[in-house]
Short mmCIF file of C-alpha atoms in Angstrom, two decimals:
data_model
loop_
_atom_site.label_atom_id
_atom_site.label_comp_id
_atom_site.label_asym_id
_atom_site.label_seq_id
_atom_site.Cartn_x
_atom_site.Cartn_y
_atom_site.Cartn_z
CA MET H 1 12.69 11.64 -27.20
CA ALA H 2 9.00 12.52 -27.29
CA ASN H 3 7.23 14.27 -24.44
CA ILE H 4 3.59 13.40 -23.69
CA VAL H 5 1.15 15.01 -21.24
CA VAL H 6 -1.96 13.20 -19.95
CA THR H 7 -4.48 14.93 -17.68
CA GLY H 8 -6.70 13.01 -15.26
CA ALA H 9 -4.06 10.29 -15.05
CA SER H 10 -4.78 8.83 -11.62
CA ARG H 11 -7.29 6.21 -12.76
CA GLY H 12 -9.44 4.89 -15.60
CA LEU H 13 -8.61 5.96 -19.13
CA GLY H 14 -5.98 8.45 -18.01
CA LEU H 15 -4.01 5.83 -16.12
CA GLU H 16 -4.31 3.41 -19.03
CA PHE H 17 -3.04 6.07 -21.46
CA VAL H 18 0.00 6.52 -19.23
CA LYS H 19 0.63 2.76 -19.06
CA GLN H 20 0.41 2.19 -22.80
CA LEU H 21 2.26 5.32 -23.87
CA ALA H 22 5.10 4.71 -21.44
CA LYS H 23 5.76 1.38 -23.15
CA PHE H 24 6.17 2.82 -26.64
CA SER H 25 9.33 1.56 -28.34
CA LYS H 26 11.05 4.95 -28.18
CA SER H 27 10.28 5.30 -24.44
CA PRO H 28 8.75 8.78 -24.44
CA GLN H 29 8.70 10.92 -21.33
CA VAL H 30 5.13 10.77 -20.02
CA PHE H 31 3.85 13.46 -17.68
CA ALA H 32 0.94 12.09 -15.67
CA LEU H 33 -1.14 14.93 -14.28
CA CYS H 34 -3.55 14.31 -11.40
CA ARG H 35 -5.20 16.31 -8.64
CA ASP H 36 -4.00 14.17 -5.72
CA PRO H 37 -0.71 12.36 -6.44
CA GLN H 38 -0.48 11.00 -2.88
CA GLY H 39 -3.86 9.32 -3.21
CA ALA H 40 -3.18 7.96 -6.70
CA GLU H 41 -1.88 4.59 -5.51
CA LYS H 42 -2.19 2.73 -8.81
CA LEU H 43 -0.43 5.51 -10.70
CA GLN H 44 2.29 5.74 -8.06
CA SER H 45 2.82 1.98 -8.20
CA PHE H 46 3.18 2.00 -11.97
CA ALA H 47 5.39 5.09 -12.06
CA SER H 48 7.75 3.62 -9.47
CA GLY H 49 8.78 1.01 -12.03
CA CYS H 50 9.05 3.40 -14.99
CA GLN H 51 11.82 5.95 -15.20
CA ASN H 52 10.04 7.71 -18.05
CA VAL H 53 6.85 8.55 -16.08
CA THR H 54 6.72 11.78 -14.09
CA ILE H 55 3.73 12.52 -11.87
CA ILE H 56 2.76 16.18 -11.57
CA LYS H 57 0.14 17.59 -9.21
CA ALA H 58 -2.51 19.37 -11.27
CA ASP H 59 -6.01 20.47 -10.39
CA MET H 60 -7.39 21.18 -13.85
CA THR H 61 -10.05 23.55 -12.47
CA ASP H 62 -7.42 25.67 -10.71
CA PHE H 63 -6.82 27.84 -13.76
CA ASP H 64 -4.44 30.16 -11.93
CA GLY H 65 -2.20 27.15 -11.28
CA TYR H 66 -1.56 26.36 -14.96
CA LYS H 67 1.58 28.49 -15.13
CA GLU H 68 3.21 26.42 -12.39
CA ILE H 69 2.12 23.14 -14.01
CA VAL H 70 3.62 24.14 -17.36
CA SER H 71 6.79 25.27 -15.60
CA ASN H 72 7.08 21.87 -13.87
CA ILE H 73 6.60 20.05 -17.17
CA GLN H 74 9.22 22.18 -18.88
CA GLN H 75 11.66 21.65 -16.04
CA HIS H 76 11.44 17.85 -16.33
CA SER H 77 11.24 17.57 -20.12
CA ASN H 78 14.35 16.70 -22.06
CA SER H 79 13.78 19.13 -24.92
CA GLY H 80 11.12 21.49 -23.59
CA GLY H 81 8.70 20.64 -26.40
CA ILE H 82 5.47 18.64 -26.01
CA ASN H 83 4.57 16.23 -28.79
CA LEU H 84 1.22 14.98 -27.52
CA LEU H 85 -1.31 16.48 -25.10
CA ILE H 86 -4.23 14.26 -24.10
CA ASN H 87 -6.98 16.28 -22.44
CA ASN H 88 -8.61 13.39 -20.61
CA ALA H 89 -9.75 14.75 -17.22
CA GLY H 90 -13.52 14.92 -17.01
CA MET H 91 -16.70 14.26 -15.05
CA MET H 92 -20.18 12.95 -15.82
CA LEU H 93 -23.48 13.48 -14.03
CA LYS H 94 -26.70 11.68 -14.92
CA ASP H 95 -28.88 14.78 -14.67
CA THR H 96 -31.96 15.55 -16.74
CA LEU H 97 -33.98 18.62 -17.61
CA THR H 98 -35.95 18.23 -14.39
CA SER H 99 -33.00 17.50 -12.10
CA VAL H 100 -30.16 19.63 -13.48
CA LYS H 101 -28.72 22.26 -11.15
CA HIS H 102 -26.82 25.46 -11.84
CA LYS H 103 -23.74 24.26 -9.94
CA SER H 104 -23.62 20.93 -11.77
CA LEU H 105 -23.68 22.76 -15.10
CA ILE H 106 -20.88 25.13 -14.10
CA ASP H 107 -18.70 22.41 -12.50
CA THR H 108 -19.06 20.12 -15.52
CA PHE H 109 -18.35 22.89 -18.00
CA GLU H 110 -15.26 23.99 -16.10
CA LEU H 111 -13.67 20.55 -16.09
CA ASN H 112 -14.92 19.13 -19.39
CA THR H 113 -14.75 22.23 -21.60
CA VAL H 114 -12.96 25.21 -20.07
CA ALA H 115 -10.01 23.21 -18.72
CA PRO H 116 -9.07 21.52 -22.04
CA LEU H 117 -9.31 24.87 -23.80
CA LEU H 118 -7.27 26.91 -21.33
CA PHE H 119 -4.72 24.18 -20.65
CA THR H 120 -4.09 23.79 -24.38
CA LYS H 121 -3.59 27.55 -24.50
CA ALA H 122 -1.17 27.40 -21.56
CA LEU H 123 0.81 24.58 -23.17
CA LEU H 124 0.96 26.18 -26.63
CA PRO H 125 4.56 27.44 -26.34
CA LEU H 126 5.73 23.87 -25.61
CA LEU H 127 3.51 22.34 -28.31
CA LYS H 128 5.09 24.74 -30.81
CA LYS H 129 8.59 23.66 -29.70
CA ALA H 130 7.95 19.96 -30.36
CA ASP H 131 10.41 17.85 -32.32
CA GLU H 132 8.60 16.97 -35.54
CA ASN H 133 10.18 13.52 -35.75
CA ALA H 134 9.75 12.42 -32.15
CA LEU H 135 6.45 10.57 -32.64
CA PRO H 136 5.46 8.36 -35.61
CA LEU H 137 2.40 10.43 -36.56
CA LYS H 138 1.24 11.37 -40.04
CA VAL H 139 -0.03 14.81 -39.10
CA GLY H 140 1.56 17.74 -37.30
CA LYS H 141 4.73 18.10 -35.27
CA SER H 142 2.54 17.97 -32.16
CA VAL H 143 -0.97 16.75 -31.40
CA VAL H 144 -3.78 17.76 -29.05
CA LEU H 145 -6.22 14.93 -28.41
CA ASN H 146 -9.45 15.83 -26.63
CA ILE H 147 -11.35 12.94 -25.06
CA SER H 148 -14.94 13.76 -25.93
CA ALA H 149 -18.06 11.57 -26.27
CA HIS H 150 -20.79 10.62 -28.72
CA LEU H 151 -23.23 12.05 -26.16
CA GLY H 152 -22.00 15.45 -27.33
CA SER H 153 -23.42 14.81 -30.80
CA VAL H 154 -26.60 16.82 -31.43
CA GLU H 155 -27.55 14.64 -34.39
CA GLU H 156 -27.20 11.36 -32.48
CA ASN H 157 -29.08 12.53 -29.37
CA THR H 158 -32.22 10.42 -29.42
CA ASN H 159 -32.80 9.95 -25.68
CA GLY H 160 -31.89 13.14 -23.84
CA GLY H 161 -30.54 12.84 -20.30
CA TYR H 162 -26.97 13.39 -19.08
CA LEU H 163 -27.70 17.04 -19.73
CA SER H 164 -24.69 18.81 -18.22
CA TYR H 165 -22.36 16.17 -19.65
CA ARG H 166 -23.89 16.39 -23.14
CA LEU H 167 -23.68 20.19 -23.14
CA SER H 168 -20.07 20.22 -22.00
CA LYS H 169 -18.98 17.68 -24.60
CA THR H 170 -20.82 19.48 -27.40
CA ALA H 171 -18.92 22.61 -26.40
CA LEU H 172 -15.66 20.62 -26.25
CA ASN H 173 -16.29 19.49 -29.80
CA MET H 174 -16.44 23.14 -30.86
CA VAL H 175 -13.24 23.81 -28.92
CA THR H 176 -11.66 20.97 -30.89
CA LYS H 177 -12.82 22.34 -34.23
CA SER H 178 -11.81 25.92 -33.53
CA ALA H 179 -8.41 24.99 -32.10
CA ALA H 180 -7.76 22.68 -35.04
CA MET H 181 -8.37 25.50 -37.49
CA GLU H 182 -6.39 28.12 -35.57
CA LEU H 183 -3.38 25.89 -34.92
CA LYS H 184 -3.07 24.41 -38.40
CA ALA H 185 -0.65 27.15 -39.43
CA SER H 186 1.59 26.17 -36.49
CA ASN H 187 1.59 22.53 -37.65
CA ILE H 188 -0.31 21.46 -34.52
CA PHE H 189 -2.97 18.81 -35.11
CA VAL H 190 -6.14 18.70 -33.02
CA MET H 191 -8.87 16.07 -32.97
CA ALA H 192 -11.33 14.43 -30.55
CA LEU H 193 -12.05 10.79 -29.75
CA HIS H 194 -14.97 8.99 -28.15
CA PRO H 195 -13.56 6.16 -26.00
CA GLY H 196 -16.76 4.12 -26.00
CA TRP H 197 -18.66 2.85 -22.98
CA VAL H 198 -15.77 1.81 -20.78
CA LYS H 199 -15.60 -0.17 -17.55
CA THR H 200 -14.24 2.62 -15.32
CA ASP H 201 -15.47 4.50 -12.25
CA MET H 202 -17.33 6.80 -14.65
CA GLY H 203 -18.63 4.10 -17.01
CA GLY H 204 -19.57 1.54 -14.37
CA GLU H 205 -19.17 -2.22 -14.16
CA SER H 206 -21.85 -2.88 -16.79
CA ALA H 207 -19.76 -1.31 -19.55
CA PRO H 208 -18.70 -3.80 -22.25
CA LEU H 209 -15.26 -2.30 -22.95
CA THR H 210 -12.13 -2.42 -20.79
CA ALA H 211 -9.94 0.65 -20.40
CA GLU H 212 -7.06 -1.30 -21.94
CA ALA H 213 -9.03 -2.11 -25.10
CA SER H 214 -10.46 1.41 -25.38
CA VAL H 215 -7.09 3.14 -25.10
CA ASN H 216 -5.45 0.66 -27.47
CA ASN H 217 -8.17 1.37 -30.02
CA MET H 218 -7.90 5.14 -29.60
CA LEU H 219 -4.12 5.11 -30.01
CA THR H 220 -4.57 3.03 -33.16
CA VAL H 221 -6.99 5.60 -34.59
CA LEU H 222 -4.59 8.39 -33.65
CA SER H 223 -1.64 6.63 -35.29
CA LYS H 224 -3.59 6.41 -38.56
CA ALA H 225 -5.08 9.92 -38.42
CA ASP H 226 -4.70 12.12 -41.48
CA GLU H 227 -5.94 15.52 -42.59
CA SER H 228 -9.54 14.24 -42.74
CA HIS H 229 -9.45 13.79 -38.95
CA ARG H 230 -8.46 17.38 -38.19
CA GLY H 231 -10.98 19.10 -35.89
CA CYS H 232 -13.36 16.12 -35.98
CA LEU H 233 -14.76 13.58 -33.51
CA PHE H 234 -14.22 9.85 -34.10
CA THR H 235 -15.09 6.68 -32.23
CA ASN H 236 -12.38 4.39 -30.90
CA LYS H 237 -13.07 2.20 -33.94
CA GLY H 238 -12.48 5.03 -36.42
CA ARG H 239 -16.06 6.06 -37.31
CA ARG H 240 -16.61 9.77 -37.71
CA ILE H 241 -19.35 11.02 -35.36
CA PRO H 242 -21.59 13.77 -36.78
CA TRP H 243 -21.96 17.01 -34.85
#
């Protein structure tokens, strides 16, 4: 049985990842990480009807708490190995060069960039223990998927704005590339995906894409990923986004 970890699972894309992954034919064990499990009513409701979903309290900016989180995951996993880590937790502010504040930069970097990096590091022993045949993937015995954004592309930045968000996602793209290169020898595959403009609390009601469609598209891209995807950023439709 495969073991999957999703951060930021209480709502939006994270919750949708949990819902779709839990229904895979081989019924993987899905660990849904969120900061406030008691307040995550939609996640609790879904998990109550799924024996293969385990909710774990996890504040991704409490870096000292990672050891306990990993210990909890290992305790509840059937094999101890993690086949798929989805670093989804994130935040977005609509700041500009004239409105950006020091605290907004630091807070956004901690959640969007530092957390995926350090949590991947913390989970490495379990990623290395993964059963190579547990998930039907073409690359690696385990996979780290970072949810990034096209707003992190320097080349495609034609409007500015969203400054702290853009900076944090550009840095996350470098985390993705570096981790992909370093972990190749361990047969761990790392890539990043842009979910699109999605109708979530972050994306707003004007967004043209539902969370269900976005996640379905991203999982399709992931299922078809090959060596050309390693360390790169792709859209949910499979287009490679330039740095």
